[in-house]
CSV table of C-alpha atoms in Angstrom, one decimal:
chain,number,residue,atom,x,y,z
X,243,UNK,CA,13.4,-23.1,2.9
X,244,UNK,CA,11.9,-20.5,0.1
X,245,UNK,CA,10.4,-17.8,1.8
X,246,UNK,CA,7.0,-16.4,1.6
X,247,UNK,CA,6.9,-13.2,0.1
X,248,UNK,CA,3.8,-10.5,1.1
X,249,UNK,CA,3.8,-7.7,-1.0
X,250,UNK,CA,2.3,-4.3,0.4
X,251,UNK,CA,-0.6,-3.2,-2.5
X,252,UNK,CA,-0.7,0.2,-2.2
X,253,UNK,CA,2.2,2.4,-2.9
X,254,UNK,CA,4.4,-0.7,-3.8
X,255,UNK,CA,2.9,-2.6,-6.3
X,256,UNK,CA,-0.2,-0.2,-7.3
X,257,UNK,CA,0.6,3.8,-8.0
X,258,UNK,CA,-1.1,6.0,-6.1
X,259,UNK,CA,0.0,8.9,-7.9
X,260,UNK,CA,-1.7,7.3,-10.9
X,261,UNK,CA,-5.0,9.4,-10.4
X,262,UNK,CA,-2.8,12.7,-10.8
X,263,UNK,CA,-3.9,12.8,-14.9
X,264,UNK,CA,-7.6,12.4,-13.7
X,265,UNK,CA,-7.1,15.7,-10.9
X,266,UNK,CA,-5.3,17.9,-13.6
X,267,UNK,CA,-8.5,17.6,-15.8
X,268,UNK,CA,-11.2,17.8,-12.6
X,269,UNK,CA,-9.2,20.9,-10.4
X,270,UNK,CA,-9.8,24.2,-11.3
X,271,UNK,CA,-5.6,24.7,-10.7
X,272,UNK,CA,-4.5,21.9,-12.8
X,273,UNK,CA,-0.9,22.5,-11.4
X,274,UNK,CA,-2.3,21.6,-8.2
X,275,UNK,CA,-2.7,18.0,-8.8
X,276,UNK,CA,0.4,16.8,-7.8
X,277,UNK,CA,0.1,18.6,-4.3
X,278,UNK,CA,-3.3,17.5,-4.2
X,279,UNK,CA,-2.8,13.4,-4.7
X,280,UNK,CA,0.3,13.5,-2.4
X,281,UNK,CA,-2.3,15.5,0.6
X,282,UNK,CA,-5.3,13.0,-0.5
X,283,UNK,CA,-2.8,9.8,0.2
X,284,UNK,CA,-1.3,11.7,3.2
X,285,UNK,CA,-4.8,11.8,4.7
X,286,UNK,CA,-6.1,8.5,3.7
X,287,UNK,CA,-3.5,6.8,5.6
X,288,UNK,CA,-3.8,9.2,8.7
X,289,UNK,CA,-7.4,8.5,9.2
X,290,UNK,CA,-6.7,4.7,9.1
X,291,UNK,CA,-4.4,4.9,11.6
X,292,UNK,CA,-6.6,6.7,13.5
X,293,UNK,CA,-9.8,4.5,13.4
X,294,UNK,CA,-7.4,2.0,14.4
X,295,UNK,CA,-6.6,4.2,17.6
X,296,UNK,CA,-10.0,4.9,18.4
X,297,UNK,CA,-11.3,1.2,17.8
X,298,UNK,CA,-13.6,2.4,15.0
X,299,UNK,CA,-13.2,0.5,12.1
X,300,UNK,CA,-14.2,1.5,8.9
X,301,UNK,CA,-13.0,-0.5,5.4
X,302,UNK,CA,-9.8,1.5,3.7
X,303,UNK,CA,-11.8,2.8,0.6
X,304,UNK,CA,-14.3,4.9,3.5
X,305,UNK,CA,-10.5,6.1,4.9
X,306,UNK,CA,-9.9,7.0,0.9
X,307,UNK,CA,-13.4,8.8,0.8
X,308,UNK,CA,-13.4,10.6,3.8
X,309,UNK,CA,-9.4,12.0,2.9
X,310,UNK,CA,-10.6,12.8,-0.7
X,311,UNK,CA,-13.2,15.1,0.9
X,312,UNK,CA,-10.9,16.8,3.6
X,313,UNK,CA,-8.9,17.2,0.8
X,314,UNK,CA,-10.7,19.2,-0.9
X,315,UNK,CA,-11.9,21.0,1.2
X,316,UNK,CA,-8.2,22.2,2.6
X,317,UNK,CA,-7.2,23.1,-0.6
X,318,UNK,CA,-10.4,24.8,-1.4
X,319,UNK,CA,-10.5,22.8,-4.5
X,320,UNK,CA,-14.6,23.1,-5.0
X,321,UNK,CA,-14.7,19.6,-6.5
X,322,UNK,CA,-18.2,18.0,-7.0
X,323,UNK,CA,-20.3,15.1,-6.3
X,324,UNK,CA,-19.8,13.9,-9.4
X,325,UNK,CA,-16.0,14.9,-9.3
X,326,UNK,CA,-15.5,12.9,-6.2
X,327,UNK,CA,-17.4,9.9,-7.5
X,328,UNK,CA,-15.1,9.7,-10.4
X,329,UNK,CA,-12.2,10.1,-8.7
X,330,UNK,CA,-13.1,7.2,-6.4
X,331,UNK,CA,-13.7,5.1,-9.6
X,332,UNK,CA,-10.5,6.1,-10.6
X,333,UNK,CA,-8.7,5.2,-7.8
X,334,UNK,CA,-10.2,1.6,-8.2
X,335,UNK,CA,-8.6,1.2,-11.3
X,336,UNK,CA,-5.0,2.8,-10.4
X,337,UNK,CA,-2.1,1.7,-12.5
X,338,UNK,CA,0.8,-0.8,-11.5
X,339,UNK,CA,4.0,0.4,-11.2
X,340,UNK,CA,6.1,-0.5,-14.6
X,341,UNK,CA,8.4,-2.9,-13.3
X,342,UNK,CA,6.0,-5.1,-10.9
X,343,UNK,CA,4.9,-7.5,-13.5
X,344,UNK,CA,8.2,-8.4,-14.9
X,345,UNK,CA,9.7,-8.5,-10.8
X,346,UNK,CA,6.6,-11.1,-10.1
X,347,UNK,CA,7.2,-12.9,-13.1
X,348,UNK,CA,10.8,-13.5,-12.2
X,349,UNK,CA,9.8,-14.6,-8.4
X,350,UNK,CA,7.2,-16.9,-9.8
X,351,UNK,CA,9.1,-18.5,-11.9
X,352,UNK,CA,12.0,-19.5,-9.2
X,353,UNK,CA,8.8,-21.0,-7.2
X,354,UNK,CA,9.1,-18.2,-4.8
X,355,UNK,CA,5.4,-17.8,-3.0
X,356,UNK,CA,3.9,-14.4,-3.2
X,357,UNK,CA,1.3,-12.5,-1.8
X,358,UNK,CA,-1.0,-10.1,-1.9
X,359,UNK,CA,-1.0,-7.8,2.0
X,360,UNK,CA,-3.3,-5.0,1.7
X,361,UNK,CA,-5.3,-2.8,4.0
X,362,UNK,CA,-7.7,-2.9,1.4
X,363,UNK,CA,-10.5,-5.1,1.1
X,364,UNK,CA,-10.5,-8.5,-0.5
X,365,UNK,CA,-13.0,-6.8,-3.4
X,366,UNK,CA,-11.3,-3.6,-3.9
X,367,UNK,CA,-7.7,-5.4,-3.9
X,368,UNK,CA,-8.7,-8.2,-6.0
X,369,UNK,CA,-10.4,-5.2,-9.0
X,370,UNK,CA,-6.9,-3.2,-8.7
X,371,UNK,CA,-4.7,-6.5,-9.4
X,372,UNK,CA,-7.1,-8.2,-12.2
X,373,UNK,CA,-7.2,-4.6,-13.6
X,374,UNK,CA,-3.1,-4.3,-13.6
X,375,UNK,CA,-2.8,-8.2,-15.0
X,376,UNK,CA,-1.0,-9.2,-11.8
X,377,UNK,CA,-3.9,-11.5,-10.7
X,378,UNK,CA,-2.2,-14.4,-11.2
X,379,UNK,CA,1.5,-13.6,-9.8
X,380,UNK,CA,-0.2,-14.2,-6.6
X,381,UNK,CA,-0.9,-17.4,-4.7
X,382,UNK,CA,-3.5,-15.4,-2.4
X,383,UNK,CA,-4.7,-12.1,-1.4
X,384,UNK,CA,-4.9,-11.1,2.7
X,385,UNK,CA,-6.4,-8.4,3.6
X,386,UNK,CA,-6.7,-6.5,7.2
X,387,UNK,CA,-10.3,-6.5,6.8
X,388,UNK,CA,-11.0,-10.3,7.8
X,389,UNK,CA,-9.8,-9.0,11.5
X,390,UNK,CA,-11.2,-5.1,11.6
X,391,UNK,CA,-8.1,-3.5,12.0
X,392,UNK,CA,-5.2,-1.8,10.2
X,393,UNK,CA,-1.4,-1.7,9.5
X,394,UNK,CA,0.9,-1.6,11.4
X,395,UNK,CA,-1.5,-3.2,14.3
X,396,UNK,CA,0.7,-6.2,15.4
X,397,UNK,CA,-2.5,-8.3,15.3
X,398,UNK,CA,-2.6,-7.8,11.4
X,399,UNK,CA,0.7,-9.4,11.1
X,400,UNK,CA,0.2,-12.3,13.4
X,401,UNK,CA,-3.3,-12.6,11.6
X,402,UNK,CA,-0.7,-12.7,8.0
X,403,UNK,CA,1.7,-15.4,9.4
X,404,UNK,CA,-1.3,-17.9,10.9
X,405,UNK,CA,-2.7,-17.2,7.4
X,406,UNK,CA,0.0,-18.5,5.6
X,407,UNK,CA,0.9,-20.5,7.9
X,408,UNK,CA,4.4,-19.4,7.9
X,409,UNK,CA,7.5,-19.1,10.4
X,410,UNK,CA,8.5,-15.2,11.3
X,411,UNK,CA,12.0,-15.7,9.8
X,412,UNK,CA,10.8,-17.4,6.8
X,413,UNK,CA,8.0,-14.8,6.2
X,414,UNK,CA,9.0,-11.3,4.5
X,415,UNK,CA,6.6,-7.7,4.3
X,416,UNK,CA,7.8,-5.8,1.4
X,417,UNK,CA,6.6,-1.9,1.2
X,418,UNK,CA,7.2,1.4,0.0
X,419,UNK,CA,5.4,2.6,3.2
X,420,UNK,CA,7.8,3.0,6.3
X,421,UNK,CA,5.3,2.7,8.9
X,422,UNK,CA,4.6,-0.6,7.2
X,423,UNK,CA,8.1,-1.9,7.1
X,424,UNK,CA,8.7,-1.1,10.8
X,425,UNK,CA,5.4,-3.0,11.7
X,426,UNK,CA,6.7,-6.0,10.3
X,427,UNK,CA,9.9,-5.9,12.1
X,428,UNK,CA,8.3,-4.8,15.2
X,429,UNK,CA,6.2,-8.1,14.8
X,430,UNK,CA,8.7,-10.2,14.0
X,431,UNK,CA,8.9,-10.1,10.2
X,432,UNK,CA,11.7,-10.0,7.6
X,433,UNK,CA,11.1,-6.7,5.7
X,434,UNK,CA,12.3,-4.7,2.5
X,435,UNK,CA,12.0,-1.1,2.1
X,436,UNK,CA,11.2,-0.5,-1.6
X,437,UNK,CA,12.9,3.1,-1.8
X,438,UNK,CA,11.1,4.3,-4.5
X,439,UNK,CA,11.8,8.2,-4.2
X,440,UNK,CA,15.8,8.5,-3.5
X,441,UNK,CA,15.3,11.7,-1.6
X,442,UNK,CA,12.4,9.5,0.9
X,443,UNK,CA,13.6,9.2,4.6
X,444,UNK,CA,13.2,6.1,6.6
X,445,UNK,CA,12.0,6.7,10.6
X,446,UNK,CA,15.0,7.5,12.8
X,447,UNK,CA,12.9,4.5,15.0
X,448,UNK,CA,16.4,2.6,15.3
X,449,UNK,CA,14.1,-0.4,13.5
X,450,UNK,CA,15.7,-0.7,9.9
X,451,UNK,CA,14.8,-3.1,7.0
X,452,UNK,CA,16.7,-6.4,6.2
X,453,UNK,CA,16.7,-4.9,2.6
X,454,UNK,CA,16.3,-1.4,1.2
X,455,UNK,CA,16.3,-1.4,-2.6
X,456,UNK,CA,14.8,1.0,-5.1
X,457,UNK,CA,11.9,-0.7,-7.2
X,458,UNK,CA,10.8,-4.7,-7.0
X,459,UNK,CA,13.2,-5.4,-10.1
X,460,UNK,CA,15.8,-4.9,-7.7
X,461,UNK,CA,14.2,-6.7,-4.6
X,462,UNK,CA,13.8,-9.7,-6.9
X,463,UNK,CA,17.1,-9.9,-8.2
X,464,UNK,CA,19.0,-9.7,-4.6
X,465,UNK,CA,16.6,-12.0,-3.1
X,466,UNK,CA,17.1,-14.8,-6.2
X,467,UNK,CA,20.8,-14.1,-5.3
X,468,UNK,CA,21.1,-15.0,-1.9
């Protein structure tokens, strides 16, 4: 039986680090913008996880806001309203990562079913694939705001699964985020660890991956193999 394939948006198929170009020009320490995107996505992903705790749910792009201004404010960046603004319109529009359209293409074409995971919303999701031509790679889009709650909450898996309407063992979470990855197994999930940094750690959790491999060219090509 094909399996169904749910690809993490966020760090695996969209670059986050795609709004660096757009904080050189708007920091008053261009050199800073590496340190400040890697802080900005540190946070953003922190504050989900803790609405999530607290049972306060906000959507993702209020996580993104809210991390964009702590942000700037620990690195005493002095960033305006207008700054901030564009830099959330940015990050609507982030870039793919080179190699995802030719990976998807290759899956699609083997009649492998793929989709779209995200804790994004269905909107904001939807804008960053149309905008990176990967639209129609996918044969549907699930996002963790139908239920109110975030990644890696078991209940946003089992919420995937009835979605698809897919067995655990036949349904796979593929992510560049760790914390992903282990929620998957944890759930019950097949997973792959897209690597993309070679010097990135996995948790010492004693939960690995059923695949680690270093961009979705590579995922693709050892899953069409097996």
């Amino acid at each position: 039986m094909q399996p169904v394939l749910a690809f993490d948006v966020y760090g695996t198929l969209i670059d986050t680090q795609g709004v660096v170009d757009e904080l050189e020009r708007r920091l008053k320490t261009p050199s800073s913008a590496q340190e400040f995107s890697r802080r900005w996505r540190e946070k953003q992903l922190e504050y989900s996880f803790r609405f999530g705790l607290m049972g306060a749910y906000v959507d993702f792009a209020e996580c993104t806001h809210k991390a964009l201004l702590f942000t700037d404010r620990a690195m005493q960046a002095g960033l305006s309203e207008n700054d901030c603004d564009h830099l959330m319109s940015v990050y609507a529009e982030l870039p793919a990562f080179s190699e995802v359209g030719a990976a998807l293409s290759q899956l699609k074409a083997a009649g492998v079913r793929c989709v779209a995971f995200s804790n994004g919303t269905e909107e904001a999701v939807g804008g960053l694939l149309s905008k990176a031509g990967l639209t129609g790679y996918m044969d549907d889009l699930v996002s963790v705001d139908t239920i109110k709650r975030f990644k890696p909450d078991p209940a946003v898996y089992a919420y995937l699964r009835t979605r698809l309407e897919a067995r655990p063992e036949h349904t796979w979470l593929v992510s560049s985020n760790a914390f992903d990855v282990i929620g998957a197994k944890h759930a019950g999930l097949k997973s792959a660890w897209v690597r993309r940094r070679s010097d990135a750690p996995f948790d010492p959790w004693g939960i690995e991956p059923d695949m680690t491999v270093t961009d979705l060219e590579a995922f693709a090509q050892r899953l069409l193999d097996t």
